[in-house]
Coordinates of C-alpha atoms and ligand atoms in Angstrom, one line a residue:
M1 CA 71.0 76.7 121.5
T2 CA 69.3 74.9 118.5
R3 CA 70.9 76.9 115.5
K4 CA 74.6 76.9 115.1
I5 CA 76.3 79.8 117.0
E6 CA 78.7 80.3 114.2
E7 CA 75.6 81.7 112.3
L8 CA 75.6 84.8 114.5
Y9 CA 79.2 85.5 114.2
S10 CA 79.8 89.2 113.1
K11 CA 81.4 89.3 109.4
S12 CA 84.7 90.3 110.9
T13 CA 84.6 87.2 113.4
A14 CA 83.6 84.9 110.4
S15 CA 86.6 86.1 108.2
M16 CA 89.1 86.0 110.9
R17 CA 92.2 83.9 109.8
H18 CA 94.1 81.4 111.8
S19 CA 97.5 82.5 112.9
F20 CA 99.8 79.9 110.9
I21 CA 102.6 81.0 113.3
R22 CA 100.8 79.6 116.4
Q23 CA 99.7 76.4 114.4
I24 CA 103.5 76.0 113.5
L25 CA 104.5 76.4 117.2
K26 CA 102.1 73.9 118.1
V27 CA 103.5 71.4 115.9
T28 CA 107.1 71.9 117.2
K29 CA 106.2 72.5 121.1
G30 CA 107.4 69.7 123.5
V31 CA 108.5 67.4 120.7
P32 CA 111.6 65.5 122.2
G33 CA 114.6 66.2 120.5
M34 CA 113.4 69.0 118.6
I35 CA 115.5 72.1 118.2
S36 CA 113.0 75.1 117.5
F37 CA 114.0 78.5 116.0
A38 CA 110.5 78.9 115.3
G39 CA 109.1 80.9 118.4
G40 CA 109.7 84.4 119.2
L41 CA 109.9 84.1 122.9
P42 CA 112.3 85.4 125.3
S43 CA 114.4 82.9 127.2
P44 CA 112.6 82.2 130.8
D45 CA 116.3 82.3 132.1
T46 CA 116.0 85.9 131.7
F47 CA 113.0 86.5 133.7
P48 CA 113.5 88.3 137.2
K49 CA 111.7 85.8 139.0
A50 CA 112.9 86.1 142.4
L51 CA 113.3 89.9 142.4
L52 CA 109.5 90.1 140.9
A53 CA 108.2 87.8 143.4
D54 CA 109.5 89.9 146.4
L55 CA 108.2 93.1 144.7
F56 CA 104.9 91.8 144.1
A57 CA 104.7 90.6 147.8
E58 CA 105.8 94.1 149.0
V59 CA 103.4 96.0 146.6
I60 CA 100.4 94.1 147.6
R61 CA 101.2 94.5 151.2
E62 CA 102.1 98.2 151.2
E63 CA 100.0 99.3 148.7
G64 CA 97.4 96.6 148.2
D65 CA 94.5 99.1 148.7
E66 CA 95.4 101.4 145.9
V67 CA 96.7 98.4 143.4
L68 CA 94.0 95.9 144.0
Q69 CA 91.4 99.0 143.3
Y70 CA 90.2 99.9 139.6
G71 CA 93.1 101.9 138.1
A72 CA 93.3 104.8 135.4
S73 CA 92.7 104.0 132.1
D74 CA 96.0 106.1 130.9
G75 CA 98.0 104.1 133.3
D76 CA 99.3 104.8 137.1
K77 CA 100.7 108.1 137.7
V78 CA 103.5 107.1 139.8
F79 CA 104.7 104.5 137.1
K80 CA 104.2 107.4 134.4
E81 CA 106.8 109.5 136.3
V82 CA 109.1 106.5 136.8
I83 CA 109.0 105.8 133.0
K84 CA 109.6 109.6 131.9
D85 CA 112.6 109.5 134.3
F86 CA 113.9 105.8 132.7
E87 CA 113.5 107.1 129.3
E88 CA 115.0 110.5 130.0
V89 CA 111.9 112.4 128.6
P90 CA 111.1 114.5 131.9
Y91 CA 109.4 117.1 129.8
L92 CA 106.7 114.8 128.5
S93 CA 103.2 115.5 129.7
D94 CA 101.0 113.2 131.2
E95 CA 98.6 113.6 128.0
E96 CA 101.4 112.4 125.9
L97 CA 102.1 109.0 127.9
M98 CA 99.8 106.0 127.9
I99 CA 100.4 102.7 129.8
T100 CA 99.0 99.8 127.9
V101 CA 98.6 96.1 128.3
G102 CA 101.7 95.0 126.1
S103 CA 102.7 97.0 123.0
T104 CA 100.2 95.1 120.6
N105 CA 97.4 96.8 122.8
A106 CA 99.0 100.2 122.2
I107 CA 99.2 99.2 118.2
Y108 CA 95.8 98.1 118.6
Y109 CA 94.4 101.4 120.1
F110 CA 96.5 103.7 117.7
T111 CA 95.0 101.9 114.9
R112 CA 91.5 102.2 116.3
T113 CA 92.1 106.0 116.6
L114 CA 92.9 106.4 113.3
V115 CA 91.2 103.6 110.9
D116 CA 88.1 102.8 109.7
P117 CA 87.6 99.5 107.9
G118 CA 89.3 99.6 104.6
D119 CA 91.7 102.3 105.4
I120 CA 95.3 101.6 104.4
V121 CA 98.3 101.3 106.8
V122 CA 101.7 101.4 104.9
C123 CA 104.3 98.7 106.5
E124 CA 107.4 97.0 106.2
A125 CA 107.4 93.8 104.1
P126 CA 108.3 91.6 105.6
G127 CA 106.7 92.7 108.7
F128 CA 105.6 91.6 112.5
P129 CA 102.4 89.2 111.7
G130 CA 101.1 90.1 115.2
S131 CA 100.7 93.8 114.7
L132 CA 99.5 93.4 111.3
A133 CA 96.9 91.1 112.9
A134 CA 96.1 94.0 115.3
M135 CA 95.7 96.4 112.5
E136 CA 93.5 94.1 110.6
A137 CA 91.3 93.5 113.5
C138 CA 90.3 97.2 112.7
G139 CA 89.6 96.7 109.4
A140 CA 92.9 97.8 108.0
R141 CA 94.2 97.0 104.6
M142 CA 98.1 96.4 104.8
I143 CA 100.2 97.6 102.1
G144 CA 103.9 96.5 102.4
V145 CA 107.0 98.4 101.4
E146 CA 110.2 96.7 100.0
M147 CA 113.0 96.8 102.5
D148 CA 116.8 96.6 102.1
D149 CA 119.8 96.1 104.6
L150 CA 118.4 99.4 106.5
G151 CA 115.2 98.4 106.7
M152 CA 112.1 100.2 104.6
I153 CA 113.4 101.8 101.5
P154 CA 112.3 105.5 101.5
E155 CA 112.1 105.6 97.7
R156 CA 109.8 102.6 97.5
L157 CA 107.7 104.2 100.6
R158 CA 107.4 107.3 98.2
Q159 CA 106.4 105.3 95.3
V160 CA 103.8 103.6 97.1
L161 CA 102.3 106.7 98.7
R162 CA 102.5 108.5 95.5
K163 CA 100.4 105.8 93.7
L164 CA 97.9 105.6 96.9
T165 CA 97.4 109.4 96.8
D166 CA 97.0 109.4 92.9
T167 CA 94.1 106.9 93.2
R168 CA 92.8 108.8 96.3
E169 CA 93.2 105.8 98.7
P170 CA 92.4 106.4 102.3
V171 CA 96.2 106.0 103.7
K172 CA 96.3 106.5 107.4
F173 CA 99.7 106.0 108.7
I174 CA 103.3 104.4 108.3
Y175 CA 104.0 101.7 110.5
V176 CA 107.9 100.8 111.2
I177 CA 109.9 98.5 113.3
P178 CA 113.2 100.4 113.1
E179 CA 115.3 98.6 115.4
F180 CA 116.2 94.7 115.3
Q181 CA 113.1 94.4 113.3
N182 CA 110.8 91.2 113.5
P183 CA 111.4 89.0 111.4
T184 CA 114.8 90.6 109.8
G185 CA 116.8 91.6 112.8
K186 CA 117.6 94.7 110.5
T187 CA 118.2 98.3 111.9
M188 CA 117.8 101.5 110.4
D189 CA 120.6 103.9 110.6
L190 CA 120.3 107.5 111.3
E191 CA 120.1 108.7 108.0
R192 CA 117.5 106.2 107.3
R193 CA 115.2 107.2 109.8
R194 CA 115.7 110.9 108.8
Q195 CA 114.5 109.9 105.4
I196 CA 111.6 108.1 106.5
I197 CA 110.3 111.0 108.6
E198 CA 110.8 113.2 105.5
V199 CA 108.7 111.2 103.4
A200 CA 106.0 111.1 106.0
M201 CA 106.4 114.8 106.2
E202 CA 106.0 115.0 102.4
F203 CA 102.7 113.2 102.5
D204 CA 101.7 114.6 106.0
L205 CA 101.0 111.2 107.4
P206 CA 101.7 110.0 111.1
I207 CA 104.3 107.4 111.8
L208 CA 104.0 104.4 114.4
E209 CA 107.2 103.7 115.8
D210 CA 107.2 99.9 117.4
Q211 CA 110.3 99.4 119.5
P212 CA 109.8 96.3 121.6
Y213 CA 113.7 95.3 121.4
R214 CA 115.5 98.8 121.8
E215 CA 116.9 97.8 125.0
L216 CA 118.5 94.3 123.7
R217 CA 121.4 95.8 121.8
Y218 CA 124.3 93.5 121.7
S219 CA 126.8 95.4 119.3
G220 CA 127.0 98.9 117.6
K221 CA 125.9 102.3 118.9
R222 CA 122.4 103.2 120.2
I223 CA 120.5 105.3 117.7
I224 CA 118.0 108.0 118.5
T225 CA 114.4 106.9 118.1
L226 CA 112.3 108.5 115.1
W227 CA 109.9 109.7 117.7
E228 CA 112.8 111.7 119.5
L229 CA 114.2 112.6 116.1
A230 CA 111.0 114.4 114.9
R231 CA 110.6 116.1 118.1
T232 CA 114.1 117.6 118.0
E233 CA 115.8 117.7 114.6
F234 CA 112.5 118.2 112.6
N235 CA 110.6 120.0 115.3
D236 CA 107.6 118.0 114.5
P237 CA 106.5 116.8 117.8
K238 CA 103.4 115.1 116.5
R239 CA 104.5 113.2 113.5
V240 CA 105.7 110.0 115.3
T241 CA 104.2 107.9 118.1
I242 CA 106.2 105.2 119.7
A243 CA 105.1 102.0 121.1
K244 CA 107.5 100.3 123.9
S245 CA 107.1 97.1 125.9
F246 CA 108.5 95.4 129.0
S247 CA 107.7 91.9 127.4
K248 CA 111.4 91.5 126.2
I249 CA 113.1 92.7 129.2
L250 CA 110.8 91.6 132.2
G251 CA 108.7 89.0 130.7
P252 CA 105.7 89.0 128.3
G253 CA 103.4 87.6 130.8
L254 CA 103.3 90.8 132.6
R255 CA 101.6 92.4 129.7
L256 CA 103.0 95.7 130.0
G257 CA 103.9 98.4 127.4
F258 CA 103.5 102.0 126.9
A259 CA 102.6 104.5 123.8
A260 CA 104.2 108.1 123.7
G261 CA 102.8 110.6 121.2
P262 CA 100.7 113.7 120.6
P263 CA 97.7 114.1 123.0
E264 CA 95.2 114.4 119.9
I265 CA 96.2 110.6 119.5
I266 CA 96.8 109.4 123.1
G267 CA 93.5 111.0 124.1
P268 CA 91.1 108.9 122.0
M269 CA 93.6 105.8 122.6
V270 CA 92.6 106.2 126.2
K271 CA 88.9 106.4 125.6
W272 CA 89.3 103.2 123.7
A273 CA 90.9 101.5 126.8
Q274 CA 88.3 102.9 129.1
K275 CA 85.7 100.9 127.0
T276 CA 87.7 97.6 126.8
T277 CA 90.5 96.8 129.2
V278 CA 89.6 99.8 131.5
S279 CA 93.1 100.0 132.9
P280 CA 96.5 98.1 132.5
D281 CA 97.1 95.7 135.8
C282 CA 97.9 98.0 138.6
A283 CA 100.0 95.9 140.7
T284 CA 102.2 94.9 137.8
Q285 CA 102.6 98.9 137.0
R286 CA 103.9 99.5 140.5
V287 CA 106.1 96.4 140.9
T288 CA 107.7 97.3 137.5
A289 CA 107.9 101.2 139.0
R290 CA 110.0 99.7 142.0
F291 CA 112.1 97.7 139.9
I292 CA 113.4 100.7 138.0
E293 CA 113.3 103.0 140.9
K294 CA 115.5 100.7 142.9
G295 CA 117.9 100.6 140.3
L296 CA 117.5 97.0 139.2
M297 CA 116.5 97.6 135.7
K298 CA 119.7 98.7 134.1
E299 CA 121.7 95.8 135.7
H300 CA 118.9 93.6 134.9
I301 CA 119.2 94.6 130.9
S302 CA 122.9 94.2 131.2
R303 CA 122.8 90.7 132.3
I304 CA 120.0 89.8 129.6
I305 CA 122.3 91.1 126.8
E306 CA 125.3 89.0 128.3
H307 CA 122.5 86.2 128.1
Y308 CA 121.5 86.6 124.2
R309 CA 124.5 88.2 122.7
P310 CA 126.7 84.4 123.0
K311 CA 123.3 83.0 121.5
R312 CA 123.4 85.3 118.6
D313 CA 127.1 84.7 118.0
A314 CA 126.7 81.2 118.1
M315 CA 124.1 81.1 115.3
L316 CA 125.8 83.5 113.3
K317 CA 129.3 81.2 113.6
A318 CA 127.0 78.0 112.7
L319 CA 125.5 79.7 109.6
E320 CA 128.9 80.7 108.5
R321 CA 130.2 77.0 109.1
Y322 CA 127.5 74.9 107.8
M323 CA 125.3 77.2 105.1
P324 CA 125.9 76.2 101.5
D325 CA 126.9 78.8 98.9
G326 CA 124.3 81.2 97.8
V327 CA 122.6 81.5 101.2
T328 CA 122.7 84.8 102.9
W329 CA 121.6 86.0 106.1
T330 CA 121.3 89.4 108.3
V331 CA 123.9 90.2 111.0
P332 CA 121.5 91.7 113.8
E333 CA 123.0 94.3 116.3
G334 CA 120.5 93.3 118.9
G335 CA 116.9 91.7 119.3
M336 CA 115.9 88.1 118.9
F337 CA 115.9 87.1 115.1
I338 CA 118.3 86.4 112.0
W339 CA 116.7 86.5 108.4
V340 CA 118.0 83.8 106.1
S341 CA 117.8 84.1 102.3
L342 CA 117.9 81.0 100.3
K343 CA 118.6 80.5 96.7
E344 CA 116.0 81.4 94.4
G345 CA 113.5 78.7 93.7
V346 CA 113.8 77.3 97.4
D347 CA 110.3 77.1 99.0
T348 CA 110.5 77.2 102.6
D349 CA 106.8 76.4 103.3
K350 CA 107.8 73.1 101.7
L351 CA 111.2 73.0 103.4
F352 CA 109.4 73.2 106.9
E353 CA 108.0 69.9 106.6
R354 CA 111.2 68.1 105.8
A355 CA 112.9 70.3 108.7
I356 CA 110.2 69.0 111.2
E357 CA 111.0 65.2 110.2
H358 CA 114.6 66.1 110.9
Q359 CA 113.6 68.0 114.1
V360 CA 114.4 71.4 113.4
A361 CA 112.2 74.0 113.1
F362 CA 111.9 77.7 112.0
I363 CA 109.1 80.1 110.5
P364 CA 108.8 80.2 106.7
G365 CA 109.4 83.6 105.5
S366 CA 106.1 83.8 103.5
K367 CA 104.4 84.1 107.0
F368 CA 105.5 87.7 107.6
Y369 CA 104.3 89.4 104.3
P370 CA 101.1 91.0 104.0
H371 CA 98.7 89.1 101.9
G372 CA 99.6 89.0 98.4
M373 CA 103.4 89.9 98.7
E374 CA 104.5 86.5 100.0
K375 CA 108.3 85.5 99.1
K376 CA 109.0 82.1 99.5
N377 CA 113.0 81.5 99.7
E378 CA 113.1 83.1 103.3
M379 CA 113.0 81.9 106.7
R380 CA 113.1 83.5 110.3
L381 CA 115.2 82.0 112.9
N382 CA 115.1 82.9 116.4
F383 CA 118.1 82.7 119.0
S384 CA 116.8 84.1 122.0
Y385 CA 115.0 80.8 123.0
P386 CA 116.7 77.8 122.3
G387 CA 119.5 76.6 124.7
L388 CA 123.0 77.8 123.7
D389 CA 124.4 74.3 123.2
S390 CA 121.6 73.2 120.8
I391 CA 122.2 76.2 118.4
D392 CA 125.2 74.8 116.3
E393 CA 123.4 71.3 116.0
G394 CA 120.0 72.8 115.1
I395 CA 121.8 75.0 112.0
R396 CA 124.0 71.8 111.1
R397 CA 120.6 69.9 110.7
L398 CA 118.7 72.9 108.6
A399 CA 121.9 73.6 106.3
A400 CA 122.1 69.6 105.6
L401 CA 118.4 70.1 104.0
L402 CA 119.3 72.6 101.9
P403 CA 120.3 72.3 97.9
Ligands
PLP1 C1 107.7 94.0 116.5 C2 106.8 93.6 117.5 N1 106.0 94.5 118.1 C3 105.2 94.0 119.1 C4 105.2 93.0 119.6 C5 104.3 92.5 121.0 O1 104.8 92.8 122.2 P1 104.0 92.9 123.3 O2 104.3 91.3 124.2 O3 104.5 94.0 124.1 O4 102.5 92.8 123.1 C6 106.3 92.1 119.3 C7 106.4 90.8 120.1 O5 106.9 89.9 119.5 C8 106.9 92.5 118.3 O6 108.2 91.5 117.9

């Protein structure tokens, strides 16, 4: 090549932004003595390695001819049946369910199905940058809606949608993470879920419900998903599409998730998959199917919960012990994150540099907001990855840097 390859980049590649979070993780990874609350990773201690090793061997030996062949783009039929059973939705048709390469993949195909470049997606602010990036990859413009302790505020959502409707902006869908949200750890209660559905109905917009943490509940009662709520209480089965993932319960390296929604949405999503990933990994689907069929999943999830609950509690206790007055934080009922709000005027982007010098890491809150909506005095702390015995010391180091 004589000319620079970069000159040939598409406009979307040329304008692609670097992931700040990945850069932060690079700075903190493998540094001796560093206590990192920055990553969003599950603990490898929770991966069922021995069981999966046996099941992979078993599946390749017994079903190798089938699982090493090209598979169906909407996912393996056997696995789909197992999922319907496990999720207690036997009534779901095959056209309403699609297996995906992790839930990021589901989020991308959902967006690809509805969004042309310049269309708007309304999301929580703060929200999960990975999903926002997947949506932006389709050309979506993200508009954030303010949250309170129960997640996205319905009245604010209504105001935002009214304004966008008045100016004839092309809004395509509402994206929410109602349970143990990344990054805040907040959970919508039943009433809040109803209210969000009602606003979506008022403006006749679909909802994408992202639920990767649902199984990781350490306290409080399980709440019906927006997806089920819309189908049952609102008799509106096409309103909500749900994306779920095996990343946080079996391991993100398996890249396995699924989406359930109306055939009018799942159908085109499958067509996008045909053109790109062709199919999810066939062996992994059958392995996961066996994992569930053999009754291993429920027990495994209970074990993970017992692994994470003490970590959450240790972090909450340490925050209580060390944080100065004026600092507040969320008390998540599950998931992997605690969201800390510092006094007005504290800039966590700057604090991050000092924290690294003192061998403790977090992600500054500004990294979780749609462009232009950033707030400076917040941070996300992850409690799933660090060792239980390092949490107290990490929070002590962090608190010592605060005014
Ligand atoms: C809210 C949220 N959605 C989606 C994902 C992506 O998960 P997956 O590994 O299934 O693509 C994550 C991962 O951290 C997440 O936090």
